[in-house]
Coordinates of N, CA, C and O in Angstrom, one line a residue:
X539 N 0.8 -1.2 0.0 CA 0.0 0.0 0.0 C 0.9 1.3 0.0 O 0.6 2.3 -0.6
X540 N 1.7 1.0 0.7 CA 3.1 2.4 0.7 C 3.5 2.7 -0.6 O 3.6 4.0 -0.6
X541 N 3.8 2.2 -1.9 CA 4.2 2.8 -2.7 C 2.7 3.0 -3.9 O 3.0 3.5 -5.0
X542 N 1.4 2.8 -3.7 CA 0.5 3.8 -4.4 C 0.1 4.9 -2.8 O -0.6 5.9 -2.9
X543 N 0.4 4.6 -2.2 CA 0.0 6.3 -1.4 C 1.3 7.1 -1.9 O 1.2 8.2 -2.3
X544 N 2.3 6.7 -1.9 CA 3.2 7.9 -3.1 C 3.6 7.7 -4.0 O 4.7 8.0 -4.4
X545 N 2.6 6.9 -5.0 CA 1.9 7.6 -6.4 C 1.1 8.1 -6.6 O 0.9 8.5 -7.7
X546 N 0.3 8.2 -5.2 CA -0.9 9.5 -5.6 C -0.3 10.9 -5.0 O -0.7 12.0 -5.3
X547 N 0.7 10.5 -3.7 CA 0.8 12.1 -3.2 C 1.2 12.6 -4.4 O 0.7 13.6 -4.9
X548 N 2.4 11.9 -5.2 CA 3.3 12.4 -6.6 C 2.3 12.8 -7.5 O 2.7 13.5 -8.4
X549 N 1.1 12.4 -7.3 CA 0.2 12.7 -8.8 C -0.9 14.0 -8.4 O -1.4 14.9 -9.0
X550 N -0.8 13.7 -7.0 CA -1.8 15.1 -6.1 C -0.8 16.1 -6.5 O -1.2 17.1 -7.2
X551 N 0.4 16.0 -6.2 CA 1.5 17.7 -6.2 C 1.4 17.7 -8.0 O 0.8 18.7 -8.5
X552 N 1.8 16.8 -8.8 CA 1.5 17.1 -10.3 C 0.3 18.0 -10.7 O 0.4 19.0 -11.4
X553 N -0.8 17.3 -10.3 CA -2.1 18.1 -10.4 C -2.4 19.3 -10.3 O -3.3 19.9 -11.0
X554 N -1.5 19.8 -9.3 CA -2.0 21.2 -8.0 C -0.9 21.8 -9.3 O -1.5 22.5 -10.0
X555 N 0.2 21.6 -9.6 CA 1.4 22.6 -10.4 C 0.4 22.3 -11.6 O -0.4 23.2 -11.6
X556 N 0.1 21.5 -12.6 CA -0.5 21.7 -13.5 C -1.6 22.8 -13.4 O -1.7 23.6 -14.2
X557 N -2.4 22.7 -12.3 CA -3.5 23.1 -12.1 C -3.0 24.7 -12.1 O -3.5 25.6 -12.8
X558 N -2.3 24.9 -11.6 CA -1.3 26.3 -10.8 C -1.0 27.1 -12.5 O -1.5 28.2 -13.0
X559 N -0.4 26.4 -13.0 CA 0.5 26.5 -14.4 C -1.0 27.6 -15.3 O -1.3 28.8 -15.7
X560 N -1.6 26.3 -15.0 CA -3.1 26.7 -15.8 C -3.7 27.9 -15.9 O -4.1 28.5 -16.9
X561 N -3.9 28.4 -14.1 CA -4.4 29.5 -14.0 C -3.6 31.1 -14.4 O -3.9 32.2 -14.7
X562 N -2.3 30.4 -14.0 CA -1.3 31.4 -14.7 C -1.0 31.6 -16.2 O -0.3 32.6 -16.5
X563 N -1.4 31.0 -17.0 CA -1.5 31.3 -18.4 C -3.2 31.9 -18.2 O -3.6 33.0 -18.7
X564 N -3.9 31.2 -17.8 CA -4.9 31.9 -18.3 C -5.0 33.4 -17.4 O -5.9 34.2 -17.8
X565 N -4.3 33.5 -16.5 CA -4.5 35.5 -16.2 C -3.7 36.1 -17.3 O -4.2 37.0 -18.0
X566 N -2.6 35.5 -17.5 CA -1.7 36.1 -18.3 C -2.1 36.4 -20.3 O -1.5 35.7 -21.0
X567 N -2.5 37.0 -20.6 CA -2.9 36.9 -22.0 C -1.7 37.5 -23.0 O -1.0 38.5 -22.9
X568 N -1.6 36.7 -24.0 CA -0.4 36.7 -24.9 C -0.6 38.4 -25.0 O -1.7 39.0 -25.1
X569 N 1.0 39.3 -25.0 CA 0.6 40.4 -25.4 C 1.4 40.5 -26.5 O 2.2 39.5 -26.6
X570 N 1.5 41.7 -27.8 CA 2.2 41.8 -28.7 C 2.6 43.5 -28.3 O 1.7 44.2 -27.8
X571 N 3.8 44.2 -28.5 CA 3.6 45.5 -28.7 C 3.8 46.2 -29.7 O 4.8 45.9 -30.5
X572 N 2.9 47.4 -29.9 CA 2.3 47.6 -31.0 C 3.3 48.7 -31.8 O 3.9 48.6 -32.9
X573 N 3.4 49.9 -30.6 CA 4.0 50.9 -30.7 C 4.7 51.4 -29.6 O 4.3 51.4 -28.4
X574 N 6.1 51.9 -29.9 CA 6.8 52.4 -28.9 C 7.0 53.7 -28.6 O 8.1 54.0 -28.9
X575 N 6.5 54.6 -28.2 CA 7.4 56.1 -28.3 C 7.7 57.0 -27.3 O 6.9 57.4 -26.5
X576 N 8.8 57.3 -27.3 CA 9.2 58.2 -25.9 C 9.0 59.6 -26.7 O 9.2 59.8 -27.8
X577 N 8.4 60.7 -25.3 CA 8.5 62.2 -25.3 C 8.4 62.6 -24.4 O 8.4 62.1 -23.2
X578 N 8.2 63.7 -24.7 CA 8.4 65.0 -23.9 C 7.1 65.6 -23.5 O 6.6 66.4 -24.3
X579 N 6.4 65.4 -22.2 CA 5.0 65.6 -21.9 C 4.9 67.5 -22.0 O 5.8 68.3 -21.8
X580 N 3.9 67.6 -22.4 CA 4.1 69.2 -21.5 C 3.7 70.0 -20.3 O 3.9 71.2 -20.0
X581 N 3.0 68.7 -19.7 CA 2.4 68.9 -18.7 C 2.3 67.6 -17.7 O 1.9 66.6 -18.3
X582 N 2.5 67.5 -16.5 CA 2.3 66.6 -15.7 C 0.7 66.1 -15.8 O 0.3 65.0 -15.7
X583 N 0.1 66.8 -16.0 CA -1.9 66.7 -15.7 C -2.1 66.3 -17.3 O -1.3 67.0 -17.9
X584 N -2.5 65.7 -17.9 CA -2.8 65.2 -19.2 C -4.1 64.7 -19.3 O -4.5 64.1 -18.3
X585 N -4.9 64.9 -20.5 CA -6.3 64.4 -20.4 C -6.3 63.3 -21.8 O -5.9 63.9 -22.8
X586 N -6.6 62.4 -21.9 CA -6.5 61.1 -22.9 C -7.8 61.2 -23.4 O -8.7 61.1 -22.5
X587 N -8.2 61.3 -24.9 CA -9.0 61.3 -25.3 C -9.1 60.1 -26.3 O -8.1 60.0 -27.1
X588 N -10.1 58.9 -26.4 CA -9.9 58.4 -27.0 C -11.3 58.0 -28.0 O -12.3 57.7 -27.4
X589 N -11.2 58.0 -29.6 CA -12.3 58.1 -30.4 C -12.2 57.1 -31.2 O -11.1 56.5 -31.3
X590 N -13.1 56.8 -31.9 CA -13.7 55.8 -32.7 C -13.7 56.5 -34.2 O -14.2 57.6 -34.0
X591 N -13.4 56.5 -35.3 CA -13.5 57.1 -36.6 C -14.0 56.5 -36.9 O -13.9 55.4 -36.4
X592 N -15.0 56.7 -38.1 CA -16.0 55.8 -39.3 C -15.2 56.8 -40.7 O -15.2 58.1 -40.4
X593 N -14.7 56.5 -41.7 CA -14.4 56.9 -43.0 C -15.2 56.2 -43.8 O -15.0 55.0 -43.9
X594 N -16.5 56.7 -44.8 CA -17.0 56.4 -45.9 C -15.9 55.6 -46.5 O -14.8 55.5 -45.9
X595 N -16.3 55.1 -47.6 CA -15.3 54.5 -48.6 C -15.2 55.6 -49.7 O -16.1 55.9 -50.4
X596 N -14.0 56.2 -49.9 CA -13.4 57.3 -50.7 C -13.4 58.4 -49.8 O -13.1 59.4 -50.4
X597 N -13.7 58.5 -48.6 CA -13.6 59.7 -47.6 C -12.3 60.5 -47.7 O -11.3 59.9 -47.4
X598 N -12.2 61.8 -48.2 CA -10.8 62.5 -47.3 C -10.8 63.3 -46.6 O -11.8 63.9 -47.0
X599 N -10.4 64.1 -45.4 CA -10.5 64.7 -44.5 C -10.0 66.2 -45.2 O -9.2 66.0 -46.0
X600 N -10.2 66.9 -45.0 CA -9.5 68.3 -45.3 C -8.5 68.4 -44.7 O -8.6 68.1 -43.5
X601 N -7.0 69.2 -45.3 CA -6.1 69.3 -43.9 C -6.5 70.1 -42.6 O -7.0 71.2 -42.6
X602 N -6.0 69.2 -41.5 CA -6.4 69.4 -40.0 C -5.7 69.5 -39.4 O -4.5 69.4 -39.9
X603 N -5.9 69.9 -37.9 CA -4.8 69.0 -36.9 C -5.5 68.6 -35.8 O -6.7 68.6 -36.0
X604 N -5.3 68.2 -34.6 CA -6.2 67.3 -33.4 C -5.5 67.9 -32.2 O -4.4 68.4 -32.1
X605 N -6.6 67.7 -31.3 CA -6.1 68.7 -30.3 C -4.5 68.5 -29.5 O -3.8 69.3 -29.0
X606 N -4.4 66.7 -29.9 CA -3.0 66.2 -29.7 C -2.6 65.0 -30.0 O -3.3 63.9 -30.2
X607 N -1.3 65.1 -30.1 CA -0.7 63.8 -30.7 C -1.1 62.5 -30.1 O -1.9 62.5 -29.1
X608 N -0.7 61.5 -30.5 CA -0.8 60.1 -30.1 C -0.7 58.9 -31.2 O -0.4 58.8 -32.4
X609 N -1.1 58.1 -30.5 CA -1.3 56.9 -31.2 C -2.4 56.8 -32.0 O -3.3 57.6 -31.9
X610 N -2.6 55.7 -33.1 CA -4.1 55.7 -34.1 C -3.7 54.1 -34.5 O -2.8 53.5 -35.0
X611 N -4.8 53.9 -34.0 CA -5.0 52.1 -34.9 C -5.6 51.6 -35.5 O -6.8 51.6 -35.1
X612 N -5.4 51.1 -36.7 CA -6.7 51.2 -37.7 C -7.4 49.3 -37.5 O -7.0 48.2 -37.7
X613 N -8.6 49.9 -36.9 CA -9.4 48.7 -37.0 C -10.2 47.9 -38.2 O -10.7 46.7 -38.1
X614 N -10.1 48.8 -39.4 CA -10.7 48.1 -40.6 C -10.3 48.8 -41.7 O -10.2 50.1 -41.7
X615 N -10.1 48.2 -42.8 CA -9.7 49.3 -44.1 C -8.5 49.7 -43.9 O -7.8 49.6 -42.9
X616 N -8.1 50.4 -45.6 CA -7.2 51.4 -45.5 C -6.8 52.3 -45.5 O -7.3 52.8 -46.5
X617 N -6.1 53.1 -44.9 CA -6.1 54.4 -44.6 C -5.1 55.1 -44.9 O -4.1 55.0 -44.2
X618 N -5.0 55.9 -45.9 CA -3.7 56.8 -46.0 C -3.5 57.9 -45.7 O -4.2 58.8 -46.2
X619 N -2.3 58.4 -44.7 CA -2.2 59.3 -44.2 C -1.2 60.2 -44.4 O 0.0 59.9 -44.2
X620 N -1.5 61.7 -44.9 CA -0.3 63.0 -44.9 C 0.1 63.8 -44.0 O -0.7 64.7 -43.6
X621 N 1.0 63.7 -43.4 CA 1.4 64.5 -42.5 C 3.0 65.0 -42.3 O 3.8 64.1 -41.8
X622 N 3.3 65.9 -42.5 CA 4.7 66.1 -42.1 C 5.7 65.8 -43.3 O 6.8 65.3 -43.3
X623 N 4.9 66.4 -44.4 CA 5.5 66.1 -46.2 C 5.4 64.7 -45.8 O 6.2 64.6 -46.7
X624 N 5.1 63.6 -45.5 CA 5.1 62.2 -45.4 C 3.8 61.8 -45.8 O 2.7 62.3 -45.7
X625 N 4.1 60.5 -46.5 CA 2.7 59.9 -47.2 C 2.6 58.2 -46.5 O 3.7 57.7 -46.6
X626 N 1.8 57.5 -45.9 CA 1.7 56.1 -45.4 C 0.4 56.0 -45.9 O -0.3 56.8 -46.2
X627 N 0.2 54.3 -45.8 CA -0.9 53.9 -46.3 C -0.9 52.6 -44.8 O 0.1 51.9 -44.7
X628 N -1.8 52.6 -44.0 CA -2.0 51.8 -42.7 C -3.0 50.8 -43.2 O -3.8 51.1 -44.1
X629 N -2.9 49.3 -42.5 CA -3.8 48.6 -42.7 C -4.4 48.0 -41.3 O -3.9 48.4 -40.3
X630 N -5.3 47.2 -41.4 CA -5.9 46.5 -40.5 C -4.9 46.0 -39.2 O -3.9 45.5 -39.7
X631 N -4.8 46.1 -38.0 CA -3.7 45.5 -36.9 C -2.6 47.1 -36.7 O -2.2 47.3 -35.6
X632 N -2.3 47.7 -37.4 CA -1.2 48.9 -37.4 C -1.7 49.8 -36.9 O -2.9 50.3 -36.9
X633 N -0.6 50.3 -36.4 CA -0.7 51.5 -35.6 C 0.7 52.5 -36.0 O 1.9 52.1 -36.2
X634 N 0.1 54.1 -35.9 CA 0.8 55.0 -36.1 C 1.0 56.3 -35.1 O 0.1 56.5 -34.3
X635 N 2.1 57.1 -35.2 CA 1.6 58.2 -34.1 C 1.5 59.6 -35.1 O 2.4 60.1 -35.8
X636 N 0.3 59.9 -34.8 CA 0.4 61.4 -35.4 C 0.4 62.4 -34.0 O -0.1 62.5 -32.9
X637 N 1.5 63.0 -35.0 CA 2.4 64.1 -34.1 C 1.9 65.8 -33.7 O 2.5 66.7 -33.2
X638 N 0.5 65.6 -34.3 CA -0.1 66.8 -34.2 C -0.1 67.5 -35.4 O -1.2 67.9 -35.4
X639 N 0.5 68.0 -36.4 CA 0.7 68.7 -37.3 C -0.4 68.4 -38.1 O -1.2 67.4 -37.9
X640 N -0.5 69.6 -39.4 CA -1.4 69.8 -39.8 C -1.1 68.3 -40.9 O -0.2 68.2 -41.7
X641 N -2.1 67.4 -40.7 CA -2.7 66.0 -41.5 C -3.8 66.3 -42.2 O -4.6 67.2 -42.0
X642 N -3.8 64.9 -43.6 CA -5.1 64.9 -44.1 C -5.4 63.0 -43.7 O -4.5 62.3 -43.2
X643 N -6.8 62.4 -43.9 CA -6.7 61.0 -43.6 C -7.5 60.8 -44.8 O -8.4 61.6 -45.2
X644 N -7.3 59.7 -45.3 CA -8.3 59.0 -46.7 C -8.5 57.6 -46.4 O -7.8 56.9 -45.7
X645 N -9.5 57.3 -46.9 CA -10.3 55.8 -47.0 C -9.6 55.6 -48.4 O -10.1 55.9 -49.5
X646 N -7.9 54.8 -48.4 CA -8.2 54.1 -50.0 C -8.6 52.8 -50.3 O -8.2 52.3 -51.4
X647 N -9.6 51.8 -49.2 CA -9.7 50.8 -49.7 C -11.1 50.8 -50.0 O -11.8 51.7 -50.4
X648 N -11.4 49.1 -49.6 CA -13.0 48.8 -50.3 C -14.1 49.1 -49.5 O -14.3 47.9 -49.3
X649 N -14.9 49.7 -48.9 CA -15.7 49.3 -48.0 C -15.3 51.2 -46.9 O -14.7 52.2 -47.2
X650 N -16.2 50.7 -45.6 CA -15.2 51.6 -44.7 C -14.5 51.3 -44.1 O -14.2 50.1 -44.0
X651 N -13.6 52.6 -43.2 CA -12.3 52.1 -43.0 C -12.3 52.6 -41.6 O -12.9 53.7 -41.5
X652 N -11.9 52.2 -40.4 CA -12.3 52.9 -38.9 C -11.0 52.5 -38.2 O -10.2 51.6 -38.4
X653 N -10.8 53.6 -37.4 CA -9.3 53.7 -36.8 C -9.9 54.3 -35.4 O -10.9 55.0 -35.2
X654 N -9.1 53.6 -34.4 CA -9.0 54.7 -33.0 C -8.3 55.4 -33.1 O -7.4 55.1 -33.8
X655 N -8.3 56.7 -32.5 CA -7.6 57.8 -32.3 C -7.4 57.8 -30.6 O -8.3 57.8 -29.8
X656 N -6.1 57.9 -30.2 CA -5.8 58.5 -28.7 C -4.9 59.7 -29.0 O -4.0 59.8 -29.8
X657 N -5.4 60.9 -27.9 CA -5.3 62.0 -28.0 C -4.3 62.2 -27.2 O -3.8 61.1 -27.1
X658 N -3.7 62.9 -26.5 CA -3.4 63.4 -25.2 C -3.0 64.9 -25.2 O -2.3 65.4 -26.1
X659 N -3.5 65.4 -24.4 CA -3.8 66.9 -24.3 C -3.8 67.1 -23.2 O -3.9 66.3 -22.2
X660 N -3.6 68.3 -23.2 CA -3.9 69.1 -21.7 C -5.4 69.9 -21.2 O -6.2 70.7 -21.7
X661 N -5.2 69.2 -20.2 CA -7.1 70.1 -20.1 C -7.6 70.9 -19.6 O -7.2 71.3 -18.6
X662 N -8.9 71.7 -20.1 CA -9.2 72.7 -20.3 C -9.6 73.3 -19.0 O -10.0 74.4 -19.0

């Protein structure tokens, strides 16, 4: 009887680390990172604005600018963007940072094209 009571304590501690293993992958969710960028805040107090875009299919924006830079990820479609004499065309999963300057944004694919926008600004 002594050697299956320690093949179960050995299969009880297997269990409990498997079991353990388990819950630690599942808190943990695979991450990828997207974008990196270091700066220069201009303010300790910052207000994060973050929006949803819808672009028609053939939409272009007039040149703009946003109340502040940040990140932009385009959730569907293609998007090409002018800013800074620079021309990119973004797709689905990508992310870019617009730097504030005066930009235009176009829908050049099929369908519409939708991007988050995060802002960061100072507030009012």
């Amino acid at each position: 009887m002594f050697p299956c009571r320690s093949l179960s304590i050995i299969a009880l501690a297997f269990l409990s680390a498997v079991s353990a293993l388990a819950e630690e992958v599942a808190v943990t969710p695979p991450r990828e990172l997207l974008l990196e960028k270091e700066m220069d805040l201009p303010s300790t107090h910052l207000k994060a604005n973050v929006l949803r875009v819808t672009f028609p299919q053939g939409f272009k924006t007039p040149l703009h600018t946003h109340d502040g830079p940040g990140p932009r990820y385009v959730l569907k479609g293609r998007v090409k963007i002018e800013e800074g004499g620079e021309s990119h065309v973004y797709e689905p999963g990508q992310v870019f940072w617009e730097t504030g300057q005066w930009m235009t944004a176009e829908n050049v694919g099929q369908g519409e094209a939708v991007i988050v926008v995060i802002e960061l600004v100072s507030p009012k």
